[in-house]
Amino acid sequence: MVQALVLEKKGELSLRDIDLPLEVGPDDVKIAIDTVGVCGSDVHYYTHGAIGSFVVREPMVLGHEAAGTITAVGVHVKNLKVGDRVCMEPGVPNMNSRATKLGIYNVDPDVRFWATPPIHGVLTPEVVHPAAFTYKLPDNVSFAEGAMVEPFAVGLQAATRARITPGDVGLVIGCGPIGIMTALAALAGGCARVYISDLSAPKLAIAGQYAGIHPVNITERKLADVIAAETEGWGADVVFEASGSPRAYDGIFDLVRPGGTLVLIGMPVEPTKFDVAAAIIKEARIETVFRYANNFDRAVNLIASGKVDLKPLISETFDFAQSIEAFDRAAKGLPDDVKLQIKLRG
Ligand SMILES: [Zn+2]
């Protein structure tokens, strides 16, 4: 039995002992977990008991944004050794699947993803994970930053799918954690500047700390007017929708330049309409983003290079014993909170 933060059912968390498999297979590593980020999806399972067709039917350990230290390696493992500091990619596909062979393992229907029912997450002191989905952290990347690699990888997936050309003007709709990660990834990917829009002034102030990110408060100014004014009426080269709000789609192609790109990241809860004719008239390219593939190592590289500093986004760190408190705080959705983390080791 090991201790873990368990979502018993919708609205009920407990920090208790649970049986989890800790056998190290030939291609696996065992990791002593140091830091775990609290993600919107973890919180959503807590508050709603489900995300789409994924329903919590039995107790499930939460947490999927994690970093720690290798404590054991399987006999076939060559890339990692005991004592290495690492972060882990939470989704493990079927290595023999058609999607995996195509390099798009994130959309493998058989993917097993931490803290997505019925797969347990990693808010527990030790986990076993395939070495192929475990990434070494350079000495200058902290565990706290290592636990930010997962959400940053979503931003990098968006920037990659956008096929940014150096000098592009970007716009991110939605200033939540993923919106800010996307803006940072778009800058790292070559955007000259990135606008980011939201209704929340505190969130925009956090994003606006970064050089190259320009906040737009849509309670004060119409987004289409701002983008038109800033681009001589041409539009943004790449628009990233990271709010998940159906309202974001009203007039969204007014923001995209002719021949520009719209990247869909935020997942609306309900089927959502958009103006097909407006997209066609501009011959806009539409891309979608589901998690990430082959972006964890790139995320680590960018953090280690100093080009991307995610530390200002860590709002507060809780001890493992305060995990439930951390989730209750995250569930409040305070506008000044970007990322809350839980530290399992002192
Ligand atoms: Zn996450």
CSV table of C-alpha atoms in Angstrom, one decimal, residues 5-289:
chain,number,residue,atom,x,y,z
A,5,LEU,CA,-4.4,11.7,-3.4
A,6,VAL,CA,-7.5,9.7,-4.4
A,7,LEU,CA,-10.6,11.1,-6.1
A,8,GLU,CA,-13.1,8.8,-4.5
A,9,LYS,CA,-16.0,10.2,-6.6
A,10,LYS,CA,-17.2,13.5,-7.8
A,11,GLY,CA,-16.5,16.1,-5.1
A,12,GLU,CA,-14.7,13.8,-2.7
A,13,LEU,CA,-10.9,13.6,-2.3
A,14,SER,CA,-8.9,11.7,0.3
A,15,LEU,CA,-5.2,11.4,1.0
A,16,ARG,CA,-5.1,7.7,1.9
A,17,ASP,CA,-3.3,4.4,1.3
A,18,ILE,CA,-4.1,2.5,-2.0
A,19,ASP,CA,-2.7,-0.4,-3.8
A,20,LEU,CA,-0.7,0.6,-6.9
A,21,PRO,CA,1.5,-1.6,-9.1
A,22,LEU,CA,5.2,-0.7,-8.6
A,23,GLU,CA,6.8,-3.5,-10.5
A,24,VAL,CA,9.6,-2.3,-12.8
A,25,GLY,CA,9.3,-4.0,-16.3
A,26,PRO,CA,12.4,-4.4,-18.6
A,27,ASP,CA,11.7,-1.1,-20.4
A,28,ASP,CA,10.4,0.8,-17.3
A,29,VAL,CA,11.9,3.2,-14.8
A,30,LYS,CA,10.8,3.8,-11.2
A,31,ILE,CA,10.6,7.5,-10.2
A,32,ALA,CA,10.4,9.1,-6.8
A,33,ILE,CA,7.9,11.9,-7.5
A,34,ASP,CA,9.1,15.4,-6.4
A,35,THR,CA,6.6,17.9,-7.8
A,36,VAL,CA,3.2,17.6,-9.4
A,37,GLY,CA,1.2,20.4,-11.0
A,38,VAL,CA,-2.5,20.7,-10.5
A,39,CYS,CA,-4.2,20.8,-13.9
A,40,GLY,CA,-7.6,22.0,-15.0
A,41,SER,CA,-8.5,18.5,-16.0
A,42,ASP,CA,-7.7,17.1,-12.6
A,43,VAL,CA,-9.8,19.8,-11.0
A,44,HIS,CA,-12.6,19.1,-13.5
A,45,TYR,CA,-12.7,15.4,-12.6
A,46,TYR,CA,-12.9,16.5,-8.9
A,47,THR,CA,-15.7,19.1,-9.5
A,48,HIS,CA,-17.7,17.3,-12.2
A,49,GLY,CA,-16.7,13.6,-12.0
A,50,ALA,CA,-16.2,13.4,-15.8
A,51,ILE,CA,-14.7,15.0,-18.9
A,52,GLY,CA,-16.8,14.2,-22.0
A,53,SER,CA,-17.0,10.4,-22.2
A,54,PHE,CA,-14.3,9.9,-19.5
A,55,VAL,CA,-16.3,9.2,-16.3
A,56,VAL,CA,-14.8,8.5,-12.9
A,57,ARG,CA,-16.5,5.3,-11.9
A,58,GLU,CA,-14.1,4.1,-9.2
A,59,PRO,CA,-11.5,5.7,-7.0
A,60,MET,CA,-8.7,7.3,-9.1
A,61,VAL,CA,-5.4,8.8,-8.1
A,62,LEU,CA,-5.1,12.4,-9.6
A,63,GLY,CA,-2.1,14.2,-11.1
A,64,HIS,CA,-0.3,14.0,-14.5
A,65,GLU,CA,2.2,16.9,-14.6
A,66,ALA,CA,5.2,15.5,-12.8
A,67,ALA,CA,8.9,15.5,-12.2
A,68,GLY,CA,11.1,13.4,-9.9
A,69,THR,CA,14.2,11.3,-9.6
A,70,ILE,CA,14.9,7.8,-11.0
A,71,THR,CA,15.2,5.2,-8.3
A,72,ALA,CA,15.3,2.0,-10.4
A,73,VAL,CA,15.7,1.1,-14.1
A,74,GLY,CA,14.6,-1.9,-16.1
A,75,VAL,CA,17.2,-4.2,-17.7
A,76,HIS,CA,16.7,-2.9,-21.2
A,77,VAL,CA,16.8,0.8,-20.2
A,78,LYS,CA,19.8,2.7,-21.8
A,79,ASN,CA,18.8,6.3,-21.7
A,80,LEU,CA,18.4,6.8,-18.0
A,81,LYS,CA,20.1,5.8,-14.8
A,82,VAL,CA,19.4,5.9,-11.0
A,83,GLY,CA,19.7,9.4,-9.7
A,84,ASP,CA,18.7,11.2,-13.0
A,85,ARG,CA,16.2,14.0,-12.5
A,86,VAL,CA,13.4,13.6,-15.0
A,87,CYS,CA,9.9,14.7,-16.1
A,88,MET,CA,7.4,12.3,-17.5
A,89,GLU,CA,5.0,12.3,-20.5
A,90,PRO,CA,1.7,11.1,-19.0
A,91,GLY,CA,0.2,9.5,-22.1
A,92,VAL,CA,1.6,6.1,-23.1
A,93,PRO,CA,0.3,4.7,-26.5
A,94,ASN,CA,0.3,1.2,-27.7
A,95,MET,CA,3.8,1.1,-29.3
A,96,ASN,CA,2.5,-1.3,-32.0
A,97,SER,CA,-0.4,0.8,-33.1
A,98,ARG,CA,-1.0,2.4,-36.5
A,99,ALA,CA,-1.1,5.9,-34.9
A,100,THR,CA,2.2,5.3,-33.1
A,101,LYS,CA,3.8,4.0,-36.4
A,102,LEU,CA,2.7,7.3,-38.0
A,103,GLY,CA,4.3,9.4,-35.3
A,104,ILE,CA,0.9,10.7,-34.1
A,105,TYR,CA,0.8,8.6,-30.9
A,106,ASN,CA,-1.2,11.3,-29.1
A,107,VAL,CA,-4.2,10.3,-31.1
A,108,ASP,CA,-3.7,6.5,-30.6
A,109,PRO,CA,-7.2,5.3,-29.5
A,110,ASP,CA,-5.4,2.9,-27.0
A,111,VAL,CA,-3.4,5.6,-25.3
A,112,ARG,CA,-3.3,5.3,-21.5
A,113,PHE,CA,-3.1,8.7,-19.9
A,114,TRP,CA,-2.4,9.4,-16.2
A,115,ALA,CA,-5.5,10.5,-14.2
A,116,THR,CA,-7.8,9.9,-17.1
A,117,PRO,CA,-10.4,7.2,-16.0
A,118,PRO,CA,-9.6,4.4,-15.4
A,119,ILE,CA,-5.8,5.1,-15.3
A,120,HIS,CA,-4.3,6.3,-12.0
A,121,GLY,CA,-2.3,9.5,-11.8
A,122,VAL,CA,0.9,10.3,-10.0
A,123,LEU,CA,0.0,12.2,-6.8
A,124,THR,CA,1.8,9.4,-4.9
A,125,PRO,CA,5.4,9.1,-3.8
A,126,GLU,CA,6.6,6.6,-6.4
A,127,VAL,CA,5.5,5.6,-9.9
A,128,VAL,CA,6.7,3.2,-12.6
A,129,HIS,CA,6.7,4.5,-16.2
A,130,PRO,CA,8.2,3.5,-19.6
A,131,ALA,CA,11.7,5.0,-20.0
A,132,ALA,CA,10.7,6.0,-23.6
A,133,PHE,CA,8.3,8.5,-22.1
A,134,THR,CA,10.6,9.8,-19.4
A,135,TYR,CA,12.9,12.8,-20.1
A,136,LYS,CA,16.1,13.8,-18.3
A,137,LEU,CA,16.1,17.3,-16.9
A,138,PRO,CA,19.4,19.3,-17.2
A,139,ASP,CA,20.9,20.6,-13.9
A,140,ASN,CA,19.6,24.1,-14.5
A,141,VAL,CA,15.9,23.0,-14.8
A,142,SER,CA,14.2,22.6,-11.5
A,143,PHE,CA,11.7,20.0,-10.5
A,144,ALA,CA,9.0,22.8,-10.4
A,145,GLU,CA,9.9,23.7,-14.0
A,146,GLY,CA,10.0,20.0,-14.9
A,147,ALA,CA,6.4,19.7,-13.8
A,148,MET,CA,5.5,22.5,-16.1
A,149,VAL,CA,6.8,20.7,-19.2
A,150,GLU,CA,3.5,18.9,-19.7
A,151,PRO,CA,1.3,22.0,-20.1
A,152,PHE,CA,4.1,23.7,-22.0
A,153,ALA,CA,4.2,20.8,-24.4
A,154,VAL,CA,0.6,21.6,-25.3
A,155,GLY,CA,1.7,25.1,-26.3
A,156,LEU,CA,4.5,23.6,-28.4
A,157,GLN,CA,2.1,21.3,-30.1
A,158,ALA,CA,0.0,24.3,-31.0
A,159,ALA,CA,3.0,26.2,-32.3
A,160,THR,CA,4.1,23.2,-34.3
A,161,ARG,CA,0.7,22.6,-35.8
A,162,ALA,CA,0.5,26.3,-36.7
A,163,ARG,CA,3.6,26.0,-38.9
A,164,ILE,CA,4.7,29.5,-37.8
A,165,THR,CA,6.9,31.4,-40.2
A,166,PRO,CA,9.5,33.7,-38.5
A,167,GLY,CA,8.1,37.1,-38.0
A,168,ASP,CA,4.5,36.0,-37.9
A,169,VAL,CA,2.0,37.9,-35.8
A,170,GLY,CA,0.1,35.6,-33.4
A,171,LEU,CA,-3.1,36.0,-31.4
A,172,VAL,CA,-4.1,33.7,-28.5
A,173,ILE,CA,-7.7,33.8,-27.4
A,174,GLY,CA,-7.9,32.9,-23.7
A,175,CYS,CA,-5.4,33.7,-21.0
A,176,GLY,CA,-5.6,30.6,-18.9
A,177,PRO,CA,-2.5,28.4,-18.3
A,178,ILE,CA,-2.7,26.8,-21.7
A,179,GLY,CA,-3.2,30.2,-23.4
A,180,ILE,CA,-0.1,31.6,-21.8
A,181,MET,CA,1.9,28.5,-22.6
A,182,THR,CA,0.7,28.8,-26.2
A,183,ALA,CA,1.7,32.4,-26.4
A,184,LEU,CA,5.2,31.6,-25.1
A,185,ALA,CA,5.5,28.7,-27.5
A,186,ALA,CA,4.4,30.9,-30.4
A,187,LEU,CA,7.1,33.4,-29.5
A,188,ALA,CA,9.7,30.7,-29.1
A,189,GLY,CA,8.5,29.3,-32.5
A,190,GLY,CA,9.2,32.5,-34.3
A,191,CYS,CA,6.3,34.9,-33.8
A,192,ALA,CA,7.5,38.5,-33.7
A,193,ARG,CA,4.7,39.4,-31.2
A,194,VAL,CA,1.7,37.7,-29.8
A,195,TYR,CA,-1.6,39.3,-28.6
A,196,ILE,CA,-3.5,37.5,-25.9
A,197,SER,CA,-7.1,38.2,-25.1
A,198,ASP,CA,-9.3,37.6,-22.0
A,199,LEU,CA,-11.9,39.2,-19.8
A,200,SER,CA,-9.8,38.9,-16.7
A,201,ALA,CA,-7.4,41.8,-16.0
A,202,PRO,CA,-5.3,39.9,-13.4
A,203,LYS,CA,-4.7,37.0,-15.9
A,204,LEU,CA,-3.7,39.4,-18.6
A,205,ALA,CA,-1.3,41.2,-16.3
A,206,ILE,CA,0.5,37.9,-15.6
A,207,ALA,CA,0.8,37.2,-19.4
A,208,GLY,CA,1.8,40.9,-20.0
A,209,GLN,CA,5.0,40.4,-17.9
A,210,TYR,CA,6.6,38.7,-20.8
A,211,ALA,CA,8.3,40.7,-23.5
A,212,GLY,CA,6.5,40.2,-26.8
A,213,ILE,CA,3.1,39.3,-25.3
A,214,HIS,CA,0.5,42.0,-25.6
A,215,PRO,CA,-2.6,41.7,-23.5
A,216,VAL,CA,-6.0,42.7,-24.8
A,217,ASN,CA,-8.8,43.1,-22.3
A,218,ILE,CA,-12.0,42.4,-24.3
A,219,THR,CA,-14.2,44.1,-21.6
A,220,GLU,CA,-12.5,47.3,-22.7
A,221,ARG,CA,-11.8,46.9,-26.4
A,222,LYS,CA,-13.2,44.8,-29.2
A,223,LEU,CA,-10.7,42.2,-30.1
A,224,ALA,CA,-11.3,42.6,-33.9
A,225,ASP,CA,-10.7,46.3,-33.6
A,226,VAL,CA,-7.4,45.9,-31.8
A,227,ILE,CA,-6.1,43.3,-34.2
A,228,ALA,CA,-7.2,45.4,-37.2
A,229,ALA,CA,-5.5,48.4,-35.8
A,230,GLU,CA,-2.3,46.5,-34.9
A,231,THR,CA,-2.0,44.8,-38.4
A,232,GLU,CA,-3.1,47.6,-40.7
A,233,GLY,CA,-6.4,45.8,-41.2
A,234,TRP,CA,-4.7,42.6,-42.4
A,235,GLY,CA,-5.3,40.3,-39.5
A,236,ALA,CA,-3.1,37.9,-37.5
A,237,ASP,CA,-1.1,35.3,-39.3
A,238,VAL,CA,-2.0,32.7,-36.7
A,239,VAL,CA,-4.9,32.7,-34.3
A,240,PHE,CA,-4.9,30.2,-31.5
A,241,GLU,CA,-8.3,29.5,-29.8
A,242,ALA,CA,-7.4,28.5,-26.2
A,243,SER,CA,-10.5,29.6,-24.3
A,244,GLY,CA,-12.8,26.7,-25.2
A,245,SER,CA,-15.6,29.2,-25.2
A,246,PRO,CA,-18.2,28.8,-28.0
A,247,ARG,CA,-18.5,32.6,-28.0
A,248,ALA,CA,-14.9,32.9,-29.2
A,249,TYR,CA,-16.1,31.6,-32.6
A,250,ASP,CA,-18.3,34.5,-33.3
A,251,GLY,CA,-16.4,36.5,-35.9
A,252,ILE,CA,-13.2,34.5,-35.3
A,253,PHE,CA,-12.2,34.7,-39.0
A,254,ASP,CA,-12.3,38.5,-38.8
A,255,LEU,CA,-9.1,38.1,-36.7
A,256,VAL,CA,-7.3,35.8,-39.2
A,257,ARG,CA,-5.5,37.3,-42.2
A,258,PRO,CA,-6.3,36.1,-45.7
A,259,GLY,CA,-4.6,32.7,-46.1
A,260,GLY,CA,-3.9,32.7,-42.3
A,261,THR,CA,-4.3,29.9,-39.8
A,262,LEU,CA,-6.7,29.1,-37.0
A,263,VAL,CA,-5.4,26.6,-34.4
A,264,LEU,CA,-8.1,25.0,-32.1
A,265,ILE,CA,-6.8,24.1,-28.6
A,266,GLY,CA,-9.6,24.9,-26.2
A,267,MET,CA,-12.2,22.1,-26.1
A,268,PRO,CA,-15.8,23.4,-25.9
A,269,VAL,CA,-18.1,21.3,-23.8
A,270,GLU,CA,-20.9,21.5,-26.4
A,271,PRO,CA,-20.9,21.1,-30.2
A,272,THR,CA,-19.9,24.5,-31.5
A,273,LYS,CA,-20.8,26.5,-34.6
A,274,PHE,CA,-18.5,28.6,-36.7
A,275,ASP,CA,-18.8,30.5,-39.9
A,276,VAL,CA,-17.6,28.2,-42.7
A,277,ALA,CA,-18.1,30.8,-45.4
A,278,ALA,CA,-15.9,33.3,-43.6
A,279,ALA,CA,-13.2,30.6,-43.3
A,280,ILE,CA,-13.4,29.8,-47.0
A,281,ILE,CA,-13.4,33.4,-48.2
A,282,LYS,CA,-10.0,33.8,-46.6
A,283,GLU,CA,-8.9,30.3,-47.5
A,284,ALA,CA,-7.9,29.9,-43.8
A,285,ARG,CA,-6.2,26.8,-42.7
A,286,ILE,CA,-7.7,25.2,-39.6
A,287,GLU,CA,-5.6,22.9,-37.3
A,288,THR,CA,-6.5,21.1,-34.1
A,289,VAL,CA,-4.4,20.2,-31.1
